[in-house]
Amino acid sequence: MTILCVRFQLPPMYEAALPRLLGLLEEFTPVVEALPPDGALADLRGAERYFGRGAVELASVIRVRALARHGVDCAIGAGPGPLLARVALRYARPGVTCVVPEEPDAIAEFLADKPVAVLPGAGTATARTLCEYGLDTLGRVAGAPLSTLQRLIGAKTGRELHEKANGIDRGRVVPNAVSRSLAAERPFPRDELDPERHRRALLSATEELGTRLRAVEKVCRTLTLTVRYADRSSTTRSRTLQEPTAHSPALARAAYGMYEALGLQRARVRAIALRAEGLTSVELSSHQLTFDPVDEKVRRIEEVADRVRAKFGPRAVIPGSLAA
């Protein structure tokens, strides 16, 4: 086994803890790919040689360290490739690593009775179409003629699905994918009905995201809002920004707009989360200049505030409405 797929048992809305847990995996291998909100892939080919242990043994060490250091349990799937490791994770449980053997016959046996929907990339519509024609398991998909699959679900999708069902894994672990997004959560101590407190949580989250983005010299293209309610249901909305930015007031305006569009009326909100997605380097982005001196002044103040926070801590400079 060379690839691990790990899903950390994080509490709802605590995705911001994921970078610390990825750091734990990076103690074993630098080839770690984040799978937000709570997972990761780790390529252990070098680690197996270095530590003189197999991937399953290393998985046990990772599980113990996650519990000891962070109080977080995890489910782990292991396989010869990223695809098979992710399928194995579907059948893993905390404390036990689910393993897909490396031998071709063993891989075929493992996949044979699995439903089509367990394959990454096989959506609900694709699975429904195949089931209508009796191709409801990966074993039947693997045995079906390629031309039949391509007529049913398209040439490219049919070829890819046929390869995956036969255990052909062309994927690889892409390191540092966590930088594609950043998240900030604001849970409430009790179910919160006050819209003003909701807005203050949004302001606090956008201030955090803006500061973190500017610290790593990134800008985001998309902002996603998730509101979790007392009955454990949630609502998610995304908005593409007018231009990629790390400017906190611009992020706050987008967050307020999405929140107001929800039209929440006396909603009992348990937590609010914001995710900045589509990250790119600030050097590759552009900013539309304006003739508004206030905008330029605010951005200069923001730069000074960032330097103060870096020296004296994140709460050294905060908006007045958050001071209480």
PDB file of C-alpha atoms in Angstrom:
ATOM      1  CA  MET A   1       0.000   0.000   0.000  1.00  0.00           C
ATOM      2  CA  THR A   2       1.395   3.434  -0.840  1.00  0.00           C
ATOM      3  CA  ILE A   3      -1.552   5.861  -0.637  1.00  0.00           C
ATOM      4  CA  LEU A   4      -3.633   6.764   2.400  1.00  0.00           C
ATOM      5  CA  CYS A   5      -6.958   8.580   2.262  1.00  0.00           C
ATOM      6  CA  VAL A   6      -7.725  10.059   5.685  1.00  0.00           C
ATOM      7  CA  ARG A   7     -10.998  11.570   6.904  1.00  0.00           C
ATOM      8  CA  PHE A   8     -10.706  13.335  10.239  1.00  0.00           C
ATOM      9  CA  GLN A   9     -13.744  13.176  12.508  1.00  0.00           C
ATOM     10  CA  LEU A  10     -13.978  16.946  12.904  1.00  0.00           C
ATOM     11  CA  PRO A  11     -16.951  18.561  14.653  1.00  0.00           C
ATOM     12  CA  PRO A  12     -19.325  20.372  12.248  1.00  0.00           C
ATOM     13  CA  MET A  13     -18.061  23.720  10.993  1.00  0.00           C
ATOM     14  CA  TYR A  14     -14.507  23.227  12.309  1.00  0.00           C
ATOM     15  CA  GLU A  15     -12.786  22.984   8.951  1.00  0.00           C
ATOM     16  CA  ALA A  16     -10.204  25.581  10.057  1.00  0.00           C
ATOM     17  CA  ALA A  17      -8.560  22.792  12.092  1.00  0.00           C
ATOM     18  CA  LEU A  18      -7.655  20.912   8.891  1.00  0.00           C
ATOM     19  CA  PRO A  19      -4.302  22.693   8.219  1.00  0.00           C
ATOM     20  CA  ARG A  20      -2.977  21.599  11.646  1.00  0.00           C
ATOM     21  CA  LEU A  21      -3.951  18.001  10.903  1.00  0.00           C
ATOM     22  CA  LEU A  22      -2.312  18.184   7.489  1.00  0.00           C
ATOM     23  CA  GLY A  23       0.852  19.220   9.292  1.00  0.00           C
ATOM     24  CA  LEU A  24       0.672  15.932  11.168  1.00  0.00           C
ATOM     25  CA  LEU A  25       0.605  14.007   7.875  1.00  0.00           C
ATOM     26  CA  GLU A  26       3.511  16.071   6.576  1.00  0.00           C
ATOM     27  CA  GLU A  27       5.653  14.665   9.391  1.00  0.00           C
ATOM     28  CA  PHE A  28       5.590  11.418   7.389  1.00  0.00           C
ATOM     29  CA  THR A  29       5.578  12.664   3.792  1.00  0.00           C
ATOM     30  CA  PRO A  30       5.672  16.024   1.991  1.00  0.00           C
ATOM     31  CA  VAL A  31       3.262  14.678  -0.662  1.00  0.00           C
ATOM     32  CA  VAL A  32      -0.056  15.534   1.000  1.00  0.00           C
ATOM     33  CA  GLU A  33      -3.190  16.721  -0.810  1.00  0.00           C
ATOM     34  CA  ALA A  34      -6.016  18.328   1.147  1.00  0.00           C
ATOM     35  CA  LEU A  35      -9.585  17.160   0.528  1.00  0.00           C
ATOM     36  CA  PRO A  36     -11.634  19.859   2.282  1.00  0.00           C
ATOM     37  CA  PRO A  37     -13.514  20.027   4.510  1.00  0.00           C
ATOM     38  CA  ASP A  38     -12.098  17.156   6.557  1.00  0.00           C
ATOM     39  CA  GLY A  39      -9.907  14.844   4.474  1.00  0.00           C
ATOM     40  CA  ALA A  40      -6.523  14.379   2.840  1.00  0.00           C
ATOM     41  CA  LEU A  41      -4.507  12.091   0.594  1.00  0.00           C
ATOM     42  CA  ALA A  42      -0.940  11.122   1.535  1.00  0.00           C
ATOM     43  CA  ASP A  43       1.586   9.367  -0.709  1.00  0.00           C
ATOM     44  CA  LEU A  44       3.722   7.180   1.571  1.00  0.00           C
ATOM     45  CA  ARG A  45       6.048   5.591  -0.972  1.00  0.00           C
ATOM     46  CA  GLY A  46       9.084   7.401   0.420  1.00  0.00           C
ATOM     47  CA  ALA A  47       7.890   7.085   4.017  1.00  0.00           C
ATOM     48  CA  GLU A  48       7.621   3.300   3.801  1.00  0.00           C
ATOM     49  CA  ARG A  49      11.285   3.050   2.848  1.00  0.00           C
ATOM     50  CA  TYR A  50      12.415   5.690   5.339  1.00  0.00           C
ATOM     51  CA  PHE A  51      10.573   4.366   8.384  1.00  0.00           C
ATOM     52  CA  GLY A  52      10.804   0.711   7.424  1.00  0.00           C
ATOM     53  CA  ARG A  53       7.067   0.219   7.974  1.00  0.00           C
ATOM     54  CA  GLY A  54       4.095  -0.406   5.720  1.00  0.00           C
ATOM     55  CA  ALA A  55       1.355   2.109   5.024  1.00  0.00           C
ATOM     56  CA  VAL A  56      -1.091   0.317   7.335  1.00  0.00           C
ATOM     57  CA  GLU A  57       1.369   0.511  10.249  1.00  0.00           C
ATOM     58  CA  LEU A  58       1.987   4.192   9.551  1.00  0.00           C
ATOM     59  CA  ALA A  59      -1.774   4.748   9.444  1.00  0.00           C
ATOM     60  CA  SER A  60      -2.014   3.424  12.999  1.00  0.00           C
ATOM     61  CA  VAL A  61       0.668   5.881  14.138  1.00  0.00           C
ATOM     62  CA  ILE A  62      -1.150   8.761  12.406  1.00  0.00           C
ATOM     63  CA  ARG A  63      -4.403   7.810  14.120  1.00  0.00           C
ATOM     64  CA  VAL A  64      -2.782   7.710  17.563  1.00  0.00           C
ATOM     65  CA  ARG A  65      -1.029  11.066  17.074  1.00  0.00           C
ATOM     66  CA  ALA A  66      -4.214  12.735  15.843  1.00  0.00           C
ATOM     67  CA  LEU A  67      -6.001  11.552  18.975  1.00  0.00           C
ATOM     68  CA  ALA A  68      -3.162  12.424  21.351  1.00  0.00           C
ATOM     69  CA  ARG A  69      -2.335  15.862  19.973  1.00  0.00           C
ATOM     70  CA  HIS A  70      -5.658  17.129  18.663  1.00  0.00           C
ATOM     71  CA  GLY A  71      -8.314  14.911  20.226  1.00  0.00           C
ATOM     72  CA  VAL A  72      -9.508  13.973  16.725  1.00  0.00           C
ATOM     73  CA  ASP A  73     -10.163  10.416  15.568  1.00  0.00           C
ATOM     74  CA  CYS A  74      -9.934   9.497  11.897  1.00  0.00           C
ATOM     75  CA  ALA A  75     -11.025   6.899   9.376  1.00  0.00           C
ATOM     76  CA  ILE A  76      -8.353   5.723   6.922  1.00  0.00           C
ATOM     77  CA  GLY A  77      -8.462   3.882   3.613  1.00  0.00           C
ATOM     78  CA  ALA A  78      -5.318   2.478   2.001  1.00  0.00           C
ATOM     79  CA  GLY A  79      -4.693   1.412  -1.558  1.00  0.00           C
ATOM     80  CA  PRO A  80      -2.112   1.316  -4.336  1.00  0.00           C
ATOM     81  CA  GLY A  81      -3.504   4.532  -5.816  1.00  0.00           C
ATOM     82  CA  PRO A  82      -5.575   7.615  -4.856  1.00  0.00           C
ATOM     83  CA  LEU A  83      -8.773   6.263  -6.442  1.00  0.00           C
ATOM     84  CA  LEU A  84      -8.657   2.946  -4.619  1.00  0.00           C
ATOM     85  CA  ALA A  85      -7.698   4.619  -1.340  1.00  0.00           C
ATOM     86  CA  ARG A  86     -10.746   6.898  -1.601  1.00  0.00           C
ATOM     87  CA  VAL A  87     -13.024   3.938  -2.306  1.00  0.00           C
ATOM     88  CA  ALA A  88     -11.520   2.087   0.664  1.00  0.00           C
ATOM     89  CA  LEU A  89     -12.235   5.093   2.893  1.00  0.00           C
ATOM     90  CA  ARG A  90     -15.956   4.669   2.172  1.00  0.00           C
ATOM     91  CA  TYR A  91     -15.788   1.329   3.997  1.00  0.00           C
ATOM     92  CA  ALA A  92     -13.368   2.296   6.766  1.00  0.00           C
ATOM     93  CA  ARG A  93     -14.336   3.113  10.319  1.00  0.00           C
ATOM     94  CA  PRO A  94     -12.480   4.796  13.180  1.00  0.00           C
ATOM     95  CA  GLY A  95      -9.850   2.466  14.607  1.00  0.00           C
ATOM     96  CA  VAL A  96      -9.670   0.139  11.588  1.00  0.00           C
ATOM     97  CA  THR A  97      -7.894   0.839   8.290  1.00  0.00           C
ATOM     98  CA  CYS A  98      -9.714  -0.507   5.236  1.00  0.00           C
ATOM     99  CA  VAL A  99      -7.167  -1.899   2.781  1.00  0.00           C
ATOM    100  CA  VAL A 100      -7.385  -2.579  -0.959  1.00  0.00           C
ATOM    101  CA  PRO A 101      -4.761  -5.231  -1.895  1.00  0.00           C
ATOM    102  CA  GLU A 102      -2.259  -4.547  -4.651  1.00  0.00           C
ATOM    103  CA  GLU A 103      -2.829  -7.713  -6.704  1.00  0.00           C
ATOM    104  CA  PRO A 104      -5.061  -7.159  -9.780  1.00  0.00           C
ATOM    105  CA  ASP A 105      -7.306 -10.119  -8.944  1.00  0.00           C
ATOM    106  CA  ALA A 106      -7.751  -8.885  -5.361  1.00  0.00           C
ATOM    107  CA  ILE A 107      -8.582  -5.361  -6.608  1.00  0.00           C
ATOM    108  CA  ALA A 108     -11.218  -6.765  -8.969  1.00  0.00           C
ATOM    109  CA  GLU A 109     -12.705  -8.834  -6.147  1.00  0.00           C
ATOM    110  CA  PHE A 110     -12.816  -5.826  -3.817  1.00  0.00           C
ATOM    111  CA  LEU A 111     -14.580  -3.624  -6.388  1.00  0.00           C
ATOM    112  CA  ALA A 112     -16.914  -6.245  -7.856  1.00  0.00           C
ATOM    113  CA  ASP A 113     -19.899  -5.820  -5.529  1.00  0.00           C
ATOM    114  CA  LYS A 114     -19.498  -2.104  -4.831  1.00  0.00           C
ATOM    115  CA  PRO A 115     -22.206   0.263  -6.165  1.00  0.00           C
ATOM    116  CA  VAL A 116     -21.243   2.596  -8.994  1.00  0.00           C
ATOM    117  CA  ALA A 117     -21.796   5.689  -6.835  1.00  0.00           C
ATOM    118  CA  VAL A 118     -18.740   4.923  -4.642  1.00  0.00           C
ATOM    119  CA  LEU A 119     -16.379   5.897  -7.469  1.00  0.00           C
ATOM    120  CA  PRO A 120     -15.106   9.498  -7.251  1.00  0.00           C
ATOM    121  CA  GLY A 121     -16.448  11.340 -10.277  1.00  0.00           C
ATOM    122  CA  ALA A 122     -19.479   9.117 -10.745  1.00  0.00           C
ATOM    123  CA  GLY A 123     -22.347  11.472 -10.027  1.00  0.00           C
ATOM    124  CA  THR A 124     -25.919  10.698  -9.111  1.00  0.00           C
ATOM    125  CA  ALA A 125     -27.189  11.123 -12.673  1.00  0.00           C
ATOM    126  CA  THR A 126     -24.514   8.794 -14.097  1.00  0.00           C
ATOM    127  CA  ALA A 127     -25.214   6.128 -11.493  1.00  0.00           C
ATOM    128  CA  ARG A 128     -28.971   6.375 -12.120  1.00  0.00           C
ATOM    129  CA  THR A 129     -28.504   5.960 -15.870  1.00  0.00           C
ATOM    130  CA  LEU A 130     -26.317   2.890 -15.465  1.00  0.00           C
ATOM    131  CA  CYS A 131     -28.672   1.321 -12.908  1.00  0.00           C
ATOM    132  CA  GLU A 132     -31.565   1.674 -15.349  1.00  0.00           C
ATOM    133  CA  TYR A 133     -29.663  -0.677 -17.664  1.00  0.00           C
ATOM    134  CA  GLY A 134     -28.714  -3.137 -14.922  1.00  0.00           C
ATOM    135  CA  LEU A 135     -25.145  -1.858 -14.490  1.00  0.00           C
ATOM    136  CA  ASP A 136     -25.546  -1.217 -10.785  1.00  0.00           C
ATOM    137  CA  THR A 137     -22.216  -2.614  -9.503  1.00  0.00           C
ATOM    138  CA  LEU A 138     -18.616  -1.961 -10.466  1.00  0.00           C
ATOM    139  CA  GLY A 139     -18.166  -5.617 -11.410  1.00  0.00           C
ATOM    140  CA  ARG A 140     -20.935  -5.337 -14.011  1.00  0.00           C
ATOM    141  CA  VAL A 141     -19.571  -2.019 -15.290  1.00  0.00           C
ATOM    142  CA  ALA A 142     -16.092  -3.550 -15.598  1.00  0.00           C
ATOM    143  CA  GLY A 143     -17.513  -6.469 -17.596  1.00  0.00           C
ATOM    144  CA  ALA A 144     -19.645  -4.325 -19.914  1.00  0.00           C
ATOM    145  CA  PRO A 145     -18.343  -3.469 -23.406  1.00  0.00           C
ATOM    146  CA  LEU A 146     -16.694  -0.053 -23.515  1.00  0.00           C
ATOM    147  CA  SER A 147     -18.788   0.947 -26.526  1.00  0.00           C
ATOM    148  CA  THR A 148     -21.980   0.279 -24.545  1.00  0.00           C
ATOM    149  CA  LEU A 149     -20.879   2.527 -21.681  1.00  0.00           C
ATOM    150  CA  GLN A 150     -19.886   5.289 -24.090  1.00  0.00           C
ATOM    151  CA  ARG A 151     -23.303   5.197 -25.766  1.00  0.00           C
ATOM    152  CA  LEU A 152     -25.017   5.441 -22.367  1.00  0.00           C
ATOM    153  CA  ILE A 153     -22.981   8.145 -20.619  1.00  0.00           C
ATOM    154  CA  GLY A 154     -20.701   9.656 -23.248  1.00  0.00           C
ATOM    155  CA  ALA A 155     -17.323   8.817 -24.763  1.00  0.00           C
ATOM    156  CA  LYS A 156     -15.013  10.422 -22.193  1.00  0.00           C
ATOM    157  CA  THR A 157     -17.060   9.581 -19.098  1.00  0.00           C
ATOM    158  CA  GLY A 158     -17.642   6.032 -20.293  1.00  0.00           C
ATOM    159  CA  ARG A 159     -13.942   5.405 -20.883  1.00  0.00           C
ATOM    160  CA  GLU A 160     -12.919   6.868 -17.516  1.00  0.00           C
ATOM    161  CA  LEU A 161     -15.583   4.932 -15.625  1.00  0.00           C
ATOM    162  CA  HIS A 162     -14.664   1.683 -17.393  1.00  0.00           C
ATOM    163  CA  GLU A 163     -11.016   2.126 -16.389  1.00  0.00           C
ATOM    164  CA  LYS A 164     -11.888   2.945 -12.773  1.00  0.00           C
ATOM    165  CA  ALA A 165     -14.239  -0.013 -12.474  1.00  0.00           C
ATOM    166  CA  ASN A 166     -11.392  -2.251 -13.661  1.00  0.00           C
ATOM    167  CA  GLY A 167      -9.108  -0.829 -10.969  1.00  0.00           C
ATOM    168  CA  ILE A 168      -6.992   1.261 -13.341  1.00  0.00           C
ATOM    169  CA  ASP A 169      -5.921   4.258 -11.249  1.00  0.00           C
ATOM    170  CA  ARG A 170      -4.263   7.079 -13.208  1.00  0.00           C
ATOM    171  CA  GLY A 171      -4.551   9.653 -10.441  1.00  0.00           C
ATOM    172  CA  ARG A 172      -1.738  11.035  -8.318  1.00  0.00           C
ATOM    173  CA  VAL A 173      -1.455  12.966  -5.098  1.00  0.00           C
ATOM    174  CA  VAL A 174      -0.999  16.691  -5.775  1.00  0.00           C
ATOM    175  CA  PRO A 175       0.731  18.348  -2.785  1.00  0.00           C
ATOM    176  CA  ASN A 176      -0.237  21.701  -1.278  1.00  0.00           C
ATOM    177  CA  ALA A 177      -3.782  21.650  -2.670  1.00  0.00           C
ATOM    178  CA  VAL A 178      -4.985  23.095   0.657  1.00  0.00           C
ATOM    179  CA  SER A 179      -3.923  26.518  -0.602  1.00  0.00           C
ATOM    180  CA  ARG A 180      -6.828  26.459  -3.060  1.00  0.00           C
ATOM    181  CA  SER A 181      -9.150  27.551  -0.272  1.00  0.00           C
ATOM    182  CA  LEU A 182      -9.223  29.027   3.220  1.00  0.00           C
ATOM    183  CA  ALA A 183     -12.052  28.726   5.738  1.00  0.00           C
ATOM    184  CA  ALA A 184     -13.147  30.555   8.870  1.00  0.00           C
ATOM    185  CA  GLU A 185     -15.914  29.373  11.205  1.00  0.00           C
ATOM    186  CA  ARG A 186     -17.866  31.204  13.874  1.00  0.00           C
ATOM    187  CA  PRO A 187     -19.899  28.865  16.113  1.00  0.00           C
ATOM    188  CA  PHE A 188     -22.266  30.470  18.621  1.00  0.00           C
ATOM    189  CA  PRO A 189     -22.301  29.399  22.291  1.00  0.00           C
ATOM    190  CA  ARG A 190     -26.068  28.897  21.953  1.00  0.00           C
ATOM    191  CA  ASP A 191     -28.538  28.929  19.061  1.00  0.00           C
ATOM    192  CA  GLU A 192     -28.543  32.547  17.918  1.00  0.00           C
ATOM    193  CA  LEU A 193     -31.594  34.432  16.584  1.00  0.00           C
ATOM    194  CA  ASP A 194     -30.205  37.974  16.560  1.00  0.00           C
ATOM    195  CA  PRO A 195     -29.369  39.125  12.970  1.00  0.00           C
ATOM    196  CA  GLU A 196     -26.901  41.676  14.345  1.00  0.00           C
ATOM    197  CA  ARG A 197     -24.902  38.939  16.001  1.00  0.00           C
ATOM    198  CA  HIS A 198     -24.997  37.014  12.721  1.00  0.00           C
ATOM    199  CA  ARG A 199     -23.572  40.051  10.935  1.00  0.00           C
ATOM    200  CA  ARG A 200     -20.853  40.492  13.543  1.00  0.00           C
ATOM    201  CA  ALA A 201     -19.879  36.846  13.049  1.00  0.00           C
ATOM    202  CA  LEU A 202     -19.663  37.463   9.303  1.00  0.00           C
ATOM    203  CA  LEU A 203     -17.536  40.564   9.851  1.00  0.00           C
ATOM    204  CA  SER A 204     -15.202  38.681  12.166  1.00  0.00           C
ATOM    205  CA  ALA A 205     -14.845  35.812   9.673  1.00  0.00           C
ATOM    206  CA  THR A 206     -14.130  38.127   6.727  1.00  0.00           C
ATOM    207  CA  GLU A 207     -11.530  40.011   8.786  1.00  0.00           C
ATOM    208  CA  GLU A 208      -9.801  36.709   9.539  1.00  0.00           C
ATOM    209  CA  LEU A 209      -9.946  35.529   5.914  1.00  0.00           C
ATOM    210  CA  GLY A 210      -8.669  38.843   4.589  1.00  0.00           C
ATOM    211  CA  THR A 211      -5.762  38.853   7.025  1.00  0.00           C
ATOM    212  CA  ARG A 212      -4.812  35.261   6.232  1.00  0.00           C
ATOM    213  CA  LEU A 213      -5.050  35.830   2.482  1.00  0.00           C
ATOM    214  CA  ARG A 214      -2.841  38.914   2.618  1.00  0.00           C
ATOM    215  CA  ALA A 215      -0.335  37.088   4.824  1.00  0.00           C
ATOM    216  CA  VAL A 216       0.212  34.420   2.153  1.00  0.00           C
ATOM    217  CA  GLU A 217      -0.057  36.965  -0.694  1.00  0.00           C
ATOM    218  CA  LYS A 218      -3.173  35.381  -2.192  1.00  0.00           C
ATOM    219  CA  VAL A 219      -6.486  36.713  -3.484  1.00  0.00           C
ATOM    220  CA  CYS A 220      -9.751  34.789  -3.774  1.00  0.00           C
ATOM    221  CA  ARG A 221     -12.197  34.684  -6.653  1.00  0.00           C
ATOM    222  CA  THR A 222     -15.184  33.071  -4.913  1.00  0.00           C
ATOM    223  CA  LEU A 223     -16.676  33.374  -1.447  1.00  0.00           C
ATOM    224  CA  THR A 224     -18.904  30.609  -0.022  1.00  0.00           C
ATOM    225  CA  LEU A 225     -21.206  31.073   2.965  1.00  0.00           C
ATOM    226  CA  THR A 226     -22.517  28.146   5.028  1.00  0.00           C
ATOM    227  CA  VAL A 227     -25.154  28.694   7.726  1.00  0.00           C
ATOM    228  CA  ARG A 228     -25.838  25.792  10.096  1.00  0.00           C
ATOM    229  CA  TYR A 229     -29.123  25.720  12.016  1.00  0.00           C
ATOM    230  CA  ALA A 230     -30.269  24.273  15.333  1.00  0.00           C
ATOM    231  CA  ASP A 231     -31.838  21.221  13.644  1.00  0.00           C
ATOM    232  CA  ARG A 232     -28.403  20.359  12.108  1.00  0.00           C
ATOM    233  CA  SER A 233     -29.524  21.344   8.608  1.00  0.00           C
ATOM    234  CA  SER A 234     -27.492  23.915   6.708  1.00  0.00           C
ATOM    235  CA  THR A 235     -27.671  26.316   3.776  1.00  0.00           C
ATOM    236  CA  THR A 236     -24.738  27.055   1.461  1.00  0.00           C
ATOM    237  CA  ARG A 237     -24.426  29.916  -1.005  1.00  0.00           C
ATOM    238  CA  SER A 238     -21.503  30.964  -3.220  1.00  0.00           C
ATOM    239  CA  ARG A 239     -20.763  34.254  -4.933  1.00  0.00           C
ATOM    240  CA  THR A 240     -18.146  35.076  -7.533  1.00  0.00           C
ATOM    241  CA  LEU A 241     -16.531  38.391  -6.691  1.00  0.00           C
ATOM    242  CA  GLN A 242     -16.295  41.231  -9.200  1.00  0.00           C
ATOM    243  CA  GLU A 243     -12.522  40.902  -9.058  1.00  0.00           C
ATOM    244  CA  PRO A 244     -10.157  38.610  -7.122  1.00  0.00           C
ATOM    245  CA  THR A 245      -9.426  40.273  -3.807  1.00  0.00           C
ATOM    246  CA  ALA A 246      -8.085  39.914  -0.274  1.00  0.00           C
ATOM    247  CA  HIS A 247      -9.568  43.267   0.800  1.00  0.00           C
ATOM    248  CA  SER A 248     -11.579  42.656   3.978  1.00  0.00           C
ATOM    249  CA  PRO A 249     -14.332  45.272   3.287  1.00  0.00           C
ATOM    250  CA  ALA A 250     -14.948  43.741  -0.161  1.00  0.00           C
ATOM    251  CA  LEU A 251     -15.213  40.275   1.367  1.00  0.00           C
ATOM    252  CA  ALA A 252     -17.564  41.604   4.051  1.00  0.00           C
ATOM    253  CA  ARG A 253     -19.864  43.207   1.459  1.00  0.00           C
ATOM    254  CA  ALA A 254     -20.098  39.926  -0.441  1.00  0.00           C
ATOM    255  CA  ALA A 255     -20.784  37.982   2.760  1.00  0.00           C
ATOM    256  CA  TYR A 256     -23.507  40.442   3.851  1.00  0.00           C
ATOM    257  CA  GLY A 257     -25.119  40.208   0.415  1.00  0.00           C
ATOM    258  CA  MET A 258     -25.310  36.405   0.539  1.00  0.00           C
ATOM    259  CA  TYR A 259     -26.638  36.471   4.103  1.00  0.00           C
ATOM    260  CA  GLU A 260     -29.362  38.997   3.299  1.00  0.00           C
ATOM    261  CA  ALA A 261     -30.374  37.023   0.198  1.00  0.00           C
ATOM    262  CA  LEU A 262     -31.180  34.048   2.439  1.00  0.00           C
ATOM    263  CA  GLY A 263     -34.029  36.025   3.990  1.00  0.00           C
ATOM    264  CA  LEU A 264     -33.663  34.347   7.367  1.00  0.00           C
ATOM    265  CA  GLN A 265     -36.595  35.115   9.671  1.00  0.00           C
ATOM    266  CA  ARG A 266     -36.029  34.297  13.301  1.00  0.00           C
ATOM    267  CA  ALA A 267     -33.717  31.464  12.268  1.00  0.00           C
ATOM    268  CA  ARG A 268     -31.940  29.690  15.087  1.00  0.00           C
ATOM    269  CA  VAL A 269     -28.371  29.712  13.807  1.00  0.00           C
ATOM    270  CA  ARG A 270     -25.785  27.454  15.404  1.00  0.00           C
ATOM    271  CA  ALA A 271     -22.732  28.436  13.361  1.00  0.00           C
ATOM    272  CA  ILE A 272     -21.624  30.465  10.360  1.00  0.00           C
ATOM    273  CA  ALA A 273     -18.690  29.615   8.086  1.00  0.00           C
ATOM    274  CA  LEU A 274     -17.036  31.399   5.190  1.00  0.00           C
ATOM    275  CA  ARG A 275     -14.701  29.860   2.646  1.00  0.00           C
ATOM    276  CA  ALA A 276     -12.448  31.789   0.256  1.00  0.00           C
ATOM    277  CA  GLU A 277     -11.995  29.732  -2.922  1.00  0.00           C
ATOM    278  CA  GLY A 278     -10.252  30.040  -6.248  1.00  0.00           C
ATOM    279  CA  LEU A 279      -7.048  31.352  -4.695  1.00  0.00           C
ATOM    280  CA  THR A 280      -4.390  32.849  -6.932  1.00  0.00           C
ATOM    281  CA  SER A 281      -1.208  34.777  -6.347  1.00  0.00           C
ATOM    282  CA  VAL A 282      -1.684  38.499  -5.781  1.00  0.00           C
ATOM    283  CA  GLU A 283       0.998  39.096  -8.425  1.00  0.00           C
ATOM    284  CA  LEU A 284      -1.253  37.492 -11.054  1.00  0.00           C
ATOM    285  CA  SER A 285      -4.348  39.516 -10.114  1.00  0.00           C
ATOM    286  CA  SER A 286      -5.446  43.006 -11.062  1.00  0.00           C
ATOM    287  CA  HIS A 287      -7.294  45.718  -9.175  1.00  0.00           C
ATOM    288  CA  GLN A 288      -9.569  48.258 -10.846  1.00  0.00           C
ATOM    289  CA  LEU A 289      -8.270  51.663  -9.800  1.00  0.00           C
ATOM    290  CA  THR A 290     -10.801  54.279  -8.718  1.00  0.00           C
ATOM    291  CA  PHE A 291     -10.743  58.019  -8.170  1.00  0.00           C
ATOM    292  CA  ASP A 292     -12.101  57.537  -4.669  1.00  0.00           C
ATOM    293  CA  PRO A 293      -9.482  58.692  -2.145  1.00  0.00           C
ATOM    294  CA  VAL A 294     -11.389  56.922   0.638  1.00  0.00           C
ATOM    295  CA  ASP A 295     -10.806  53.511  -0.956  1.00  0.00           C
ATOM    296  CA  GLU A 296      -7.070  54.146  -1.231  1.00  0.00           C
ATOM    297  CA  LYS A 297      -6.948  55.375   2.367  1.00  0.00           C
ATOM    298  CA  VAL A 298      -8.766  52.275   3.645  1.00  0.00           C
ATOM    299  CA  ARG A 299      -6.351  49.978   1.837  1.00  0.00           C
ATOM    300  CA  ARG A 300      -3.343  51.798   3.295  1.00  0.00           C
ATOM    301  CA  ILE A 301      -4.817  51.552   6.783  1.00  0.00           C
ATOM    302  CA  GLU A 302      -5.355  47.850   6.163  1.00  0.00           C
ATOM    303  CA  GLU A 303      -1.665  47.381   5.339  1.00  0.00           C
ATOM    304  CA  VAL A 304      -0.642  49.128   8.563  1.00  0.00           C
ATOM    305  CA  ALA A 305      -3.145  47.085  10.583  1.00  0.00           C
ATOM    306  CA  ASP A 306      -1.704  43.869   9.141  1.00  0.00           C
ATOM    307  CA  ARG A 307       1.793  44.843  10.303  1.00  0.00           C
ATOM    308  CA  VAL A 308       0.462  45.641  13.775  1.00  0.00           C
ATOM    309  CA  ARG A 309      -1.382  42.292  13.986  1.00  0.00           C
ATOM    310  CA  ALA A 310       1.728  40.428  12.863  1.00  0.00           C
ATOM    311  CA  LYS A 311       3.693  42.009  15.714  1.00  0.00           C
ATOM    312  CA  PHE A 312       1.152  42.172  18.561  1.00  0.00           C
ATOM    313  CA  GLY A 313      -1.407  39.467  17.739  1.00  0.00           C
ATOM    314  CA  PRO A 314      -4.627  39.100  15.697  1.00  0.00           C
ATOM    315  CA  ARG A 315      -6.744  41.193  18.104  1.00  0.00           C
ATOM    316  CA  ALA A 316      -4.375  44.143  18.248  1.00  0.00           C
ATOM    317  CA  VAL A 317      -6.496  45.910  15.605  1.00  0.00           C
ATOM    318  CA  ILE A 318     -10.162  44.961  15.127  1.00  0.00           C
ATOM    319  CA  PRO A 319     -13.316  46.724  13.863  1.00  0.00           C
ATOM    320  CA  GLY A 320     -15.091  48.739  16.548  1.00  0.00           C
ATOM    321  CA  SER A 321     -18.276  46.631  16.353  1.00  0.00           C
ATOM    322  CA  LEU A 322     -16.233  43.568  17.387  1.00  0.00           C
ATOM    323  CA  ALA A 323     -14.515  45.231  20.337  1.00  0.00           C
ATOM    324  CA  ALA A 324     -17.185  44.069  22.791  1.00  0.00           C
TER     325      ALA A 324
END
